[in-house]
Short mmCIF file of C-alpha atoms and ligand atoms in Angstrom, two decimals:
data_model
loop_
_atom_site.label_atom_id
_atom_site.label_comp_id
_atom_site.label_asym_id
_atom_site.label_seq_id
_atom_site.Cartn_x
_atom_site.Cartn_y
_atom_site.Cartn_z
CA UNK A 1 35.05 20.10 -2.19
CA UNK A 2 33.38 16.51 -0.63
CA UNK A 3 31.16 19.19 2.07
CA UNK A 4 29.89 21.42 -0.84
CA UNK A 5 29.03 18.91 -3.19
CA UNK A 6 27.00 17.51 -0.10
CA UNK A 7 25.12 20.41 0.47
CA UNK A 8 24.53 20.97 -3.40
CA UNK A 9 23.08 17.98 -3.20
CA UNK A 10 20.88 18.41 0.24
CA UNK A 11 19.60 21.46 -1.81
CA UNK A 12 18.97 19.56 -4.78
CA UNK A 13 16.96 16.96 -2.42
CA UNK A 14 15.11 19.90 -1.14
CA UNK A 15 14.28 21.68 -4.27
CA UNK A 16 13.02 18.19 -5.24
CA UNK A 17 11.01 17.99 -2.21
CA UNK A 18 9.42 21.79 -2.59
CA UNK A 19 8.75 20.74 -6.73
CA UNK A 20 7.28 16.85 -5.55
CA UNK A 21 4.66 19.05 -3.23
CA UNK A 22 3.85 21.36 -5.86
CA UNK A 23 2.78 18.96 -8.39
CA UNK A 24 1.19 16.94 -5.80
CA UNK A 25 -1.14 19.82 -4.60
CA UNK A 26 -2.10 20.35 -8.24
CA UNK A 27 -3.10 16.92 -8.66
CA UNK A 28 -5.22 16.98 -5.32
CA UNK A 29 -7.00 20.15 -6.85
CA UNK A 30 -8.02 17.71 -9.96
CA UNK A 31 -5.31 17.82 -12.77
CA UNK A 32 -5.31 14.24 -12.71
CA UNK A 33 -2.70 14.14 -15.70
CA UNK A 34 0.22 16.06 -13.25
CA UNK A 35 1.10 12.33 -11.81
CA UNK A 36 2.49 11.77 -14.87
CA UNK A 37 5.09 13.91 -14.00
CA UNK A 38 5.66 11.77 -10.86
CA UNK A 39 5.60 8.73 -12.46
CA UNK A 40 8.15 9.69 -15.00
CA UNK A 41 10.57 11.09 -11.99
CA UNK A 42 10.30 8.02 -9.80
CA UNK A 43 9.69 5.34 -12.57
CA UNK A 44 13.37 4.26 -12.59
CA UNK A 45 14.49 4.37 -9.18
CA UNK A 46 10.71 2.18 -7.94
CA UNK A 47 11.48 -0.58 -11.08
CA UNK A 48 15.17 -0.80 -9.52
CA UNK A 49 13.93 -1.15 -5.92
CA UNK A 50 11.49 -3.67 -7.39
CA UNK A 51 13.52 -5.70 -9.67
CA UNK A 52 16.64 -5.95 -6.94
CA UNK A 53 13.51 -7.02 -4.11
CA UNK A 54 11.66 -9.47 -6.72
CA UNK A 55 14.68 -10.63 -8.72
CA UNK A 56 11.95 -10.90 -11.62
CA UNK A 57 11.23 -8.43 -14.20
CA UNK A 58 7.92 -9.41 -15.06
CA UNK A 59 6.65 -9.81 -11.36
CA UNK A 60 8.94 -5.91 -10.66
CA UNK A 61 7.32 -4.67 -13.80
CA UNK A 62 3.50 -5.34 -12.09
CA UNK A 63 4.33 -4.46 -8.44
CA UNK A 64 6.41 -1.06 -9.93
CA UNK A 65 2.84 -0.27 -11.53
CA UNK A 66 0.90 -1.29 -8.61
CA UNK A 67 3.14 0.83 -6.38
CA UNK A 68 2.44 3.91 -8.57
CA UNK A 69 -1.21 3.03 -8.63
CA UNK A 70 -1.43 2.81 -4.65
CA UNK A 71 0.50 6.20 -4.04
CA UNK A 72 -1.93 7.52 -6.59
CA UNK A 73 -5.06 6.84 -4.36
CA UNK A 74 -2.92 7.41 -1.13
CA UNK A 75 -1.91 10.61 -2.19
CA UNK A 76 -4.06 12.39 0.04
CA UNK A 77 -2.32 11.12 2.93
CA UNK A 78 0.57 12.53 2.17
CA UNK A 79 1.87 14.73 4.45
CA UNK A 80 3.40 17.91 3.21
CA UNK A 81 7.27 18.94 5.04
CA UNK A 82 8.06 15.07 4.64
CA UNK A 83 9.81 13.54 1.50
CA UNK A 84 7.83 12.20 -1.12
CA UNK A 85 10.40 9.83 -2.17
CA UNK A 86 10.76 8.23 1.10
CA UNK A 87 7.08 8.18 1.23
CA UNK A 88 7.35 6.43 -2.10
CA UNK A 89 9.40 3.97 -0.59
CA UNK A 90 7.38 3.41 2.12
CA UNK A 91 4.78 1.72 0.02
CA UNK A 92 7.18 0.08 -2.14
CA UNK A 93 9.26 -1.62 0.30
CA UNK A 94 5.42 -2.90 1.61
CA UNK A 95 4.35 -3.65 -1.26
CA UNK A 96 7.34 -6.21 -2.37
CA UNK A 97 7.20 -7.67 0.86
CA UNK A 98 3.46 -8.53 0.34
CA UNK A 99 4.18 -9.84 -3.04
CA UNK A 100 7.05 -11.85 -1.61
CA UNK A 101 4.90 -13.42 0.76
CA UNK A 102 2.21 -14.42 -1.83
CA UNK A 103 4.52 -15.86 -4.38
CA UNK A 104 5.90 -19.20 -4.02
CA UNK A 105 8.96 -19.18 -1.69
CA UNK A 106 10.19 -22.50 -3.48
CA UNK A 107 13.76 -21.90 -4.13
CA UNK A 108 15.06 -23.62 -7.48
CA UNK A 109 18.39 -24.48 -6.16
CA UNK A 110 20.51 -23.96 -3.03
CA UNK A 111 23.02 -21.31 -2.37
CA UNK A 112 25.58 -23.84 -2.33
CA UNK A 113 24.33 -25.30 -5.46
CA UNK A 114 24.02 -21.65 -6.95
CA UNK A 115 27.78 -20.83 -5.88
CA UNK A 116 29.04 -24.57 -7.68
CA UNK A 117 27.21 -23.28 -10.94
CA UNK A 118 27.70 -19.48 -11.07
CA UNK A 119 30.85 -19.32 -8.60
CA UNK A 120 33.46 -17.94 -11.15
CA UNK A 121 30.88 -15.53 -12.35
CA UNK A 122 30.21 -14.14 -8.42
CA UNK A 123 33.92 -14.17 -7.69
CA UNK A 124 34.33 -11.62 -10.60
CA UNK A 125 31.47 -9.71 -9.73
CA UNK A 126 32.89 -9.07 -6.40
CA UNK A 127 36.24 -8.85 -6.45
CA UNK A 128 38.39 -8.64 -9.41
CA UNK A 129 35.86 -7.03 -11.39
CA UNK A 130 35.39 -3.38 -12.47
CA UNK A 131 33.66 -4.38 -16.05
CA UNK A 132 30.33 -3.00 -17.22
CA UNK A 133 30.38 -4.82 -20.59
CA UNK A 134 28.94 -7.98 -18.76
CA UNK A 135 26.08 -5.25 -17.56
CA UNK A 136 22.97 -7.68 -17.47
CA UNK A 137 24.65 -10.45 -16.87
CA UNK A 138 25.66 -8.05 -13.46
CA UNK A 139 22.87 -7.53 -12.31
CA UNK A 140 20.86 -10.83 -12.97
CA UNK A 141 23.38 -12.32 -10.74
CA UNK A 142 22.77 -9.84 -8.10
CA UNK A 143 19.32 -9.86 -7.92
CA UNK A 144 19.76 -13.81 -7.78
CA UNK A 145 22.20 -13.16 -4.98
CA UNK A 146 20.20 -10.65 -2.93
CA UNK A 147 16.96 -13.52 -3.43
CA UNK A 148 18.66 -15.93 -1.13
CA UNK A 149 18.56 -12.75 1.81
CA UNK A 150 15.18 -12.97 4.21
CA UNK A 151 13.16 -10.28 2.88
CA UNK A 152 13.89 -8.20 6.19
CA UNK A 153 17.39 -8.20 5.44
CA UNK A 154 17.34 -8.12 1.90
CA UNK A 155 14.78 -4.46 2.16
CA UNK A 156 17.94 -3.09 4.07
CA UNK A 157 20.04 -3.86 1.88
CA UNK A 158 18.51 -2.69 -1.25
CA UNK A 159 17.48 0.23 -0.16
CA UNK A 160 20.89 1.54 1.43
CA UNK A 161 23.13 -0.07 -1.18
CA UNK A 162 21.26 0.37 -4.28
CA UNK A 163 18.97 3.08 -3.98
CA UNK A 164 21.43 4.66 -1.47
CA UNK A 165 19.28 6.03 0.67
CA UNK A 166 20.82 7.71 3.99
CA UNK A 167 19.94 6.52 7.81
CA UNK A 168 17.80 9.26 8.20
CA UNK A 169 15.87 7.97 4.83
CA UNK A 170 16.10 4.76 6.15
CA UNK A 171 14.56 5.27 9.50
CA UNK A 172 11.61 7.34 7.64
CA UNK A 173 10.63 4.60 5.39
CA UNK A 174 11.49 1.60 7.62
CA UNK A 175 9.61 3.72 10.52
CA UNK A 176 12.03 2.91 13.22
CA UNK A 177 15.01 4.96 15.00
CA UNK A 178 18.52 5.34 13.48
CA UNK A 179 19.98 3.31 16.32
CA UNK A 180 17.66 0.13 14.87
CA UNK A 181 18.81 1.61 11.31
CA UNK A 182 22.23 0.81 11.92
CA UNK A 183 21.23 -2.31 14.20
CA UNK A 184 19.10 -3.93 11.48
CA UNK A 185 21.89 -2.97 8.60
CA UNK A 186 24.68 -4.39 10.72
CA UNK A 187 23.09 -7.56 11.01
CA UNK A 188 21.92 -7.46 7.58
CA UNK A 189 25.35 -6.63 5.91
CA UNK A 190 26.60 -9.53 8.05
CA UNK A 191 24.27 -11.83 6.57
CA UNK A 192 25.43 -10.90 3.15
CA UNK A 193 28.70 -11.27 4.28
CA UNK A 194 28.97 -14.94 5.41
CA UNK A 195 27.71 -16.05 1.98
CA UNK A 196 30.45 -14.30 0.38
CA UNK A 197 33.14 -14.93 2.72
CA UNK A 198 34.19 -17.83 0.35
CA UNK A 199 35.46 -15.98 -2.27
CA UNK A 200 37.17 -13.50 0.46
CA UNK A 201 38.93 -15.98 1.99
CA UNK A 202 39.90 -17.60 -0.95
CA UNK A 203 40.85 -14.55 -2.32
CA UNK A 204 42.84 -13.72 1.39
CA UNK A 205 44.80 -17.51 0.66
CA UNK A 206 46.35 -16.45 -2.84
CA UNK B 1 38.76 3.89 20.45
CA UNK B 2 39.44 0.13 21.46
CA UNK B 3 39.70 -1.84 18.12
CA UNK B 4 36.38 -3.41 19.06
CA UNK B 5 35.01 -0.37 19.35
CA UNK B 6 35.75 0.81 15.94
CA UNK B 7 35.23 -2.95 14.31
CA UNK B 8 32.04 -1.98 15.17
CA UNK B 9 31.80 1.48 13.65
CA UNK B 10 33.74 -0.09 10.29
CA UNK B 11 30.36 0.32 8.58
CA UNK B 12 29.00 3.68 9.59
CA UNK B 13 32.69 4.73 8.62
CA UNK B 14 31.96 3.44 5.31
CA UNK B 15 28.53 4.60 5.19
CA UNK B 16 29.94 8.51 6.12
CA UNK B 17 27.39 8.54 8.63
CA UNK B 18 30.52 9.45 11.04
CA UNK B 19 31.65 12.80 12.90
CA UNK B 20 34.78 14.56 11.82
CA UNK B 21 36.29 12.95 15.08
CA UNK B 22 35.42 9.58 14.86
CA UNK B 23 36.43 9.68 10.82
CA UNK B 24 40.09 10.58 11.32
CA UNK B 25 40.38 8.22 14.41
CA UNK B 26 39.11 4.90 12.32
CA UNK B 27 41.14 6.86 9.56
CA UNK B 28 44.24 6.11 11.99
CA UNK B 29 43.51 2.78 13.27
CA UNK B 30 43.13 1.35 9.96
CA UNK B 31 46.81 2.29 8.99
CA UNK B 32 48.16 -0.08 11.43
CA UNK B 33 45.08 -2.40 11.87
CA UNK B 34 45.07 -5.65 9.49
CA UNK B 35 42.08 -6.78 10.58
CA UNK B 36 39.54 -3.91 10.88
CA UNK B 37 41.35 -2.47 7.50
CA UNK B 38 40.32 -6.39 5.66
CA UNK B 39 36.95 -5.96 6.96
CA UNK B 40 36.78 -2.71 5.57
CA UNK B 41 37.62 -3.82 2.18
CA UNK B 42 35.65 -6.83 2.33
CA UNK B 43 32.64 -4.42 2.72
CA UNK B 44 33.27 -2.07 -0.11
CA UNK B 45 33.60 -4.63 -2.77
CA UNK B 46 30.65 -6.11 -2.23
CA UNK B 47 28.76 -2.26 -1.63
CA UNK B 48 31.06 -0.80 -4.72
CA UNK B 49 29.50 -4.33 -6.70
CA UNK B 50 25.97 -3.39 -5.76
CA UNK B 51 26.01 0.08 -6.33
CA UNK B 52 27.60 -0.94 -9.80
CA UNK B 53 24.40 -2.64 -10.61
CA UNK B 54 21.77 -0.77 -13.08
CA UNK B 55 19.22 -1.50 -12.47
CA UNK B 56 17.58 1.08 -12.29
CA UNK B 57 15.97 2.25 -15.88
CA UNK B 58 13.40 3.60 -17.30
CA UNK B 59 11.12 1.58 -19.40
CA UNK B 60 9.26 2.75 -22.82
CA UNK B 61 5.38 3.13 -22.10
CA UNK B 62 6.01 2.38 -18.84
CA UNK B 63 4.28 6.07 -17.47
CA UNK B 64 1.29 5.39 -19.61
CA UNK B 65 0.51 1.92 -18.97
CA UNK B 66 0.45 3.28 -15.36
CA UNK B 67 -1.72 6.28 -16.40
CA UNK B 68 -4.09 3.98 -18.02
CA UNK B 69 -4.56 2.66 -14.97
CA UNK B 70 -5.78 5.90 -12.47
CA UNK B 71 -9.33 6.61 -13.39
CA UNK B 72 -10.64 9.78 -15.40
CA UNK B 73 -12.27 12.13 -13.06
CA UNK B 74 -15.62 11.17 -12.18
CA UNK B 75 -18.08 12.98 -14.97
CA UNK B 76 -20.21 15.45 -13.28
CA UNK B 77 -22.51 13.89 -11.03
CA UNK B 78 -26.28 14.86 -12.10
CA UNK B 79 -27.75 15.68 -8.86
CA UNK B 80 -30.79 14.19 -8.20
CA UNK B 81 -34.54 15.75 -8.72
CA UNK B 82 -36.77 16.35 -6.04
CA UNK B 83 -39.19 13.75 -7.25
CA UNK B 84 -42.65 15.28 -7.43
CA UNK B 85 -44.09 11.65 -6.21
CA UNK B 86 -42.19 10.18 -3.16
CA UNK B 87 -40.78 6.46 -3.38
CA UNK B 88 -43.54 5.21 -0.23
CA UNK B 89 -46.81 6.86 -1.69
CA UNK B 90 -47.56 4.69 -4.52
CA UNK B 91 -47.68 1.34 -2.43
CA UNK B 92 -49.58 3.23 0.63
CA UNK B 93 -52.18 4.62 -1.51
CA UNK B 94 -52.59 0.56 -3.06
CA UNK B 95 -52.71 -0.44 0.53
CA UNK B 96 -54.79 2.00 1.55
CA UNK B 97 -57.27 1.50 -1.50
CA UNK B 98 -56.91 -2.33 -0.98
CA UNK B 99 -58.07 -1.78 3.00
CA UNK B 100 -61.29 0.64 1.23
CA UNK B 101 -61.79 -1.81 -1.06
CA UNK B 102 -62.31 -4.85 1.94
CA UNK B 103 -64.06 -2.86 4.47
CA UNK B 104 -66.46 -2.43 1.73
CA UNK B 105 -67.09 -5.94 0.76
CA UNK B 106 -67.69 -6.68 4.25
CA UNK B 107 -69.88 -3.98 4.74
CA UNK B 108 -71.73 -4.52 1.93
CA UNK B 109 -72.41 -8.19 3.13
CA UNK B 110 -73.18 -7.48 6.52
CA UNK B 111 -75.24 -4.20 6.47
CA UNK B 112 -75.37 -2.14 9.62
CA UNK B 113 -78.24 -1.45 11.56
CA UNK B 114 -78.91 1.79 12.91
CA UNK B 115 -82.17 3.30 14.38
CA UNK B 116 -81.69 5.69 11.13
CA UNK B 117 -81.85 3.17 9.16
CA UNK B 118 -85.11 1.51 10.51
CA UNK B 119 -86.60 5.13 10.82
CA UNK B 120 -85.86 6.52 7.74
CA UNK B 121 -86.89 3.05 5.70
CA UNK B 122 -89.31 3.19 2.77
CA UNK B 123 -91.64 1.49 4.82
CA UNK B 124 -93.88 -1.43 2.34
CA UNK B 125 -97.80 -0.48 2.83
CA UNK B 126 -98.44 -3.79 4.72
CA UNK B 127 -96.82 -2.94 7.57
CA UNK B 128 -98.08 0.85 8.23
CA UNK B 129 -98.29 2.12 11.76
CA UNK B 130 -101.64 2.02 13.15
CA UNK B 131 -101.93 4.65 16.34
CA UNK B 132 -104.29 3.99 19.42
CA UNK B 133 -105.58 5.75 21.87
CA UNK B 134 -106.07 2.53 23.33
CA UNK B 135 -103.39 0.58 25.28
CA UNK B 136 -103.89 -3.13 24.01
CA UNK B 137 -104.02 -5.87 26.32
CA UNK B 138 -100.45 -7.28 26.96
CA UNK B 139 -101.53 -10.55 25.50
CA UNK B 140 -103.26 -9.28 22.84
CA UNK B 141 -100.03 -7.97 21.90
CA UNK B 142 -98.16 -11.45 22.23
CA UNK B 143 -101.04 -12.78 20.03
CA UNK B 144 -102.04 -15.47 22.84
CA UNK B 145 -105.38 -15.91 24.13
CA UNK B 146 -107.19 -16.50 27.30
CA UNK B 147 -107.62 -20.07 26.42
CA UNK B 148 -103.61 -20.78 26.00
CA UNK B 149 -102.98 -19.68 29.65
ZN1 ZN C 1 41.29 -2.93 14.44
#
């Protein structure tokens, strides 16, 4: 059941791909309005890679734009046989990092400071909770969460936990082999780790 | 597999990113395993918590604020005219009339002096040619007598 549902899917991923190229080509022969269509497919999955990188919905809002805007005049580069959502990617996870960089790295409090305030609320998120009522409230915290990872580790993370891309995705957008794919997420899901071990081991002690 | 071995294959066991073989041995070790089996679950709460998230939405306008954004296609270009009158002519024919214009002055001031000019001069009465058959003295010529020398 698990193997066909994986290759209904690998077909799905490749039907996208063969549409994705399609619409491209007609937008490279001048129907300018065919990115729409792009735009509209991608929209949510870019803002969701943006909001979980910037952990701000106005700044993910912009650099969701600006990402669509920069594939736009990049679109000629695009290579066709490759994925255009991983090429999609690609210039998101750069772009985030660059806006990253230029904002103000001034955290307002420290993790420990952030776990005193908001502890009961992360202990539920991550262990006894299965809720969805508490939605927003969900995924503020985890976007405040993922802001205290380095941006290196924090690019990993979103895009294989939350975007759930696969190590061959990963390696395409992060350009690097599998072996540093599972290197870099190893070290990155161990980052993640230690600041939650907390709650695990308090959780362990009861 | 040593435990250590598959403590550190916990996470592409999680991932799926596994063979069949490798699967059903971490599948085995975890049975009996406390410690790789914790890890394990440590991992998927926090992955099953992120992938919970939802972040991921679509946003009303959002495709045509971006739209907005990529410029129309260019309007046709007109192409340019040959111009009848190319751009360096009209400031070479000033120079060029402005060098005329100078030689003349000075030319003007300083006539030239050509035998043409002397030959072909309306000549005033007063000084007509005379013809001789005679040679004149030398000093006759100068206009000095035998008295100065
Ligand atoms: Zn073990």
């Amino acid at each position: 059941m698990k193997a066909i549902s994986y290759r209904a899917e690998v077909k799905r991923q490749e039907e996208g791909t063969i549409e994705d190229i399609e619409v491209i080509l007609d937008i490279l022969a001048g129907n300018r309005n065919a990115y729409s269509e792009i735009v509209r497919k991608y929209e949510a999955r870019v803002r969701g890679y943006c909001l979980a990188m910037l952990s701000n919905p106005t700044l993910a809002q912009d650099a969701a734009q600006d990402i669509f805007i920069k594939a736009y005049q990049a679109l000629d580069k695009f290579r066709a046989g490759s994925s255009f959502s991983t090429w999609l990617y690609r210039i998101a996870a750069n772009h985030c990092v660059d806006v990253l960089r230029k904002a103000s790295r001034r955290k307002t409090e420290s993790w420990e400071a952030l776990l005193e305030r908001e502890g009961e609320k992360v202990e539920a998120l991550f262990i006894s909770s299965q809720n969805t009522e508490r939605a927003a409230e969900n995924n503020e915290l985890i976007t405040k969460i993922l802001s205290y990872l380095p941006e290196r580790h924090r690019t990993i993370i979103v895009l294989r936990e939350v975007q759930r891309l696969s190590y061959e995705e990963l390696a395409e957008v992060l350009k690097c082999s599998i072996d540093a794919v599972k290197a870099r997420l190893r070290r990155a899901r161990r980052e993640l780790e230690s600041k939650l071990r907390h709650f695990f081991n308090r959780r362990a002690s009861k | 597999m040593t435990h250590k071995r598959i403590k550190d294959r916990l996470l592409n066991f999680h991932d799926r990113e596994l063979t069949g073989e490798e699967r059903r041995e971490i599948t085995e070790h975890i049975k009996t395993c406390g410690e790789c089996r914790l890890a394990l679950e440590r991992w998927e709460l926090i992955s099953g918590a992120l992938r919970r998230s939802t972040l991921e939405k679509s946003s009303k306008g959002f495709v045509e604020s971006v739209m907005e954004r990529i410029p129309l296609p260019q309007q046709a270009i007109p192409v340019p005219r040959r111009k009848l009158v190319p751009n360096w002519l009209i400031p070479a024919l000033g120079y060029g009339f402005a060098i005329l214009f100078v030689f003349a002055a000075v030319s003007y001031r300083y006539p030239t002096v050509t035998t043409e000019n002397i030959l072909l001069a309306d000549v005033p009465q007063a000084s007509q040619w005379i013809f001789s058959p005679e040679l004149p003295e030398t000093t006759k010529l100068l206009g000095i007598t035998k008295e100065d020398v």
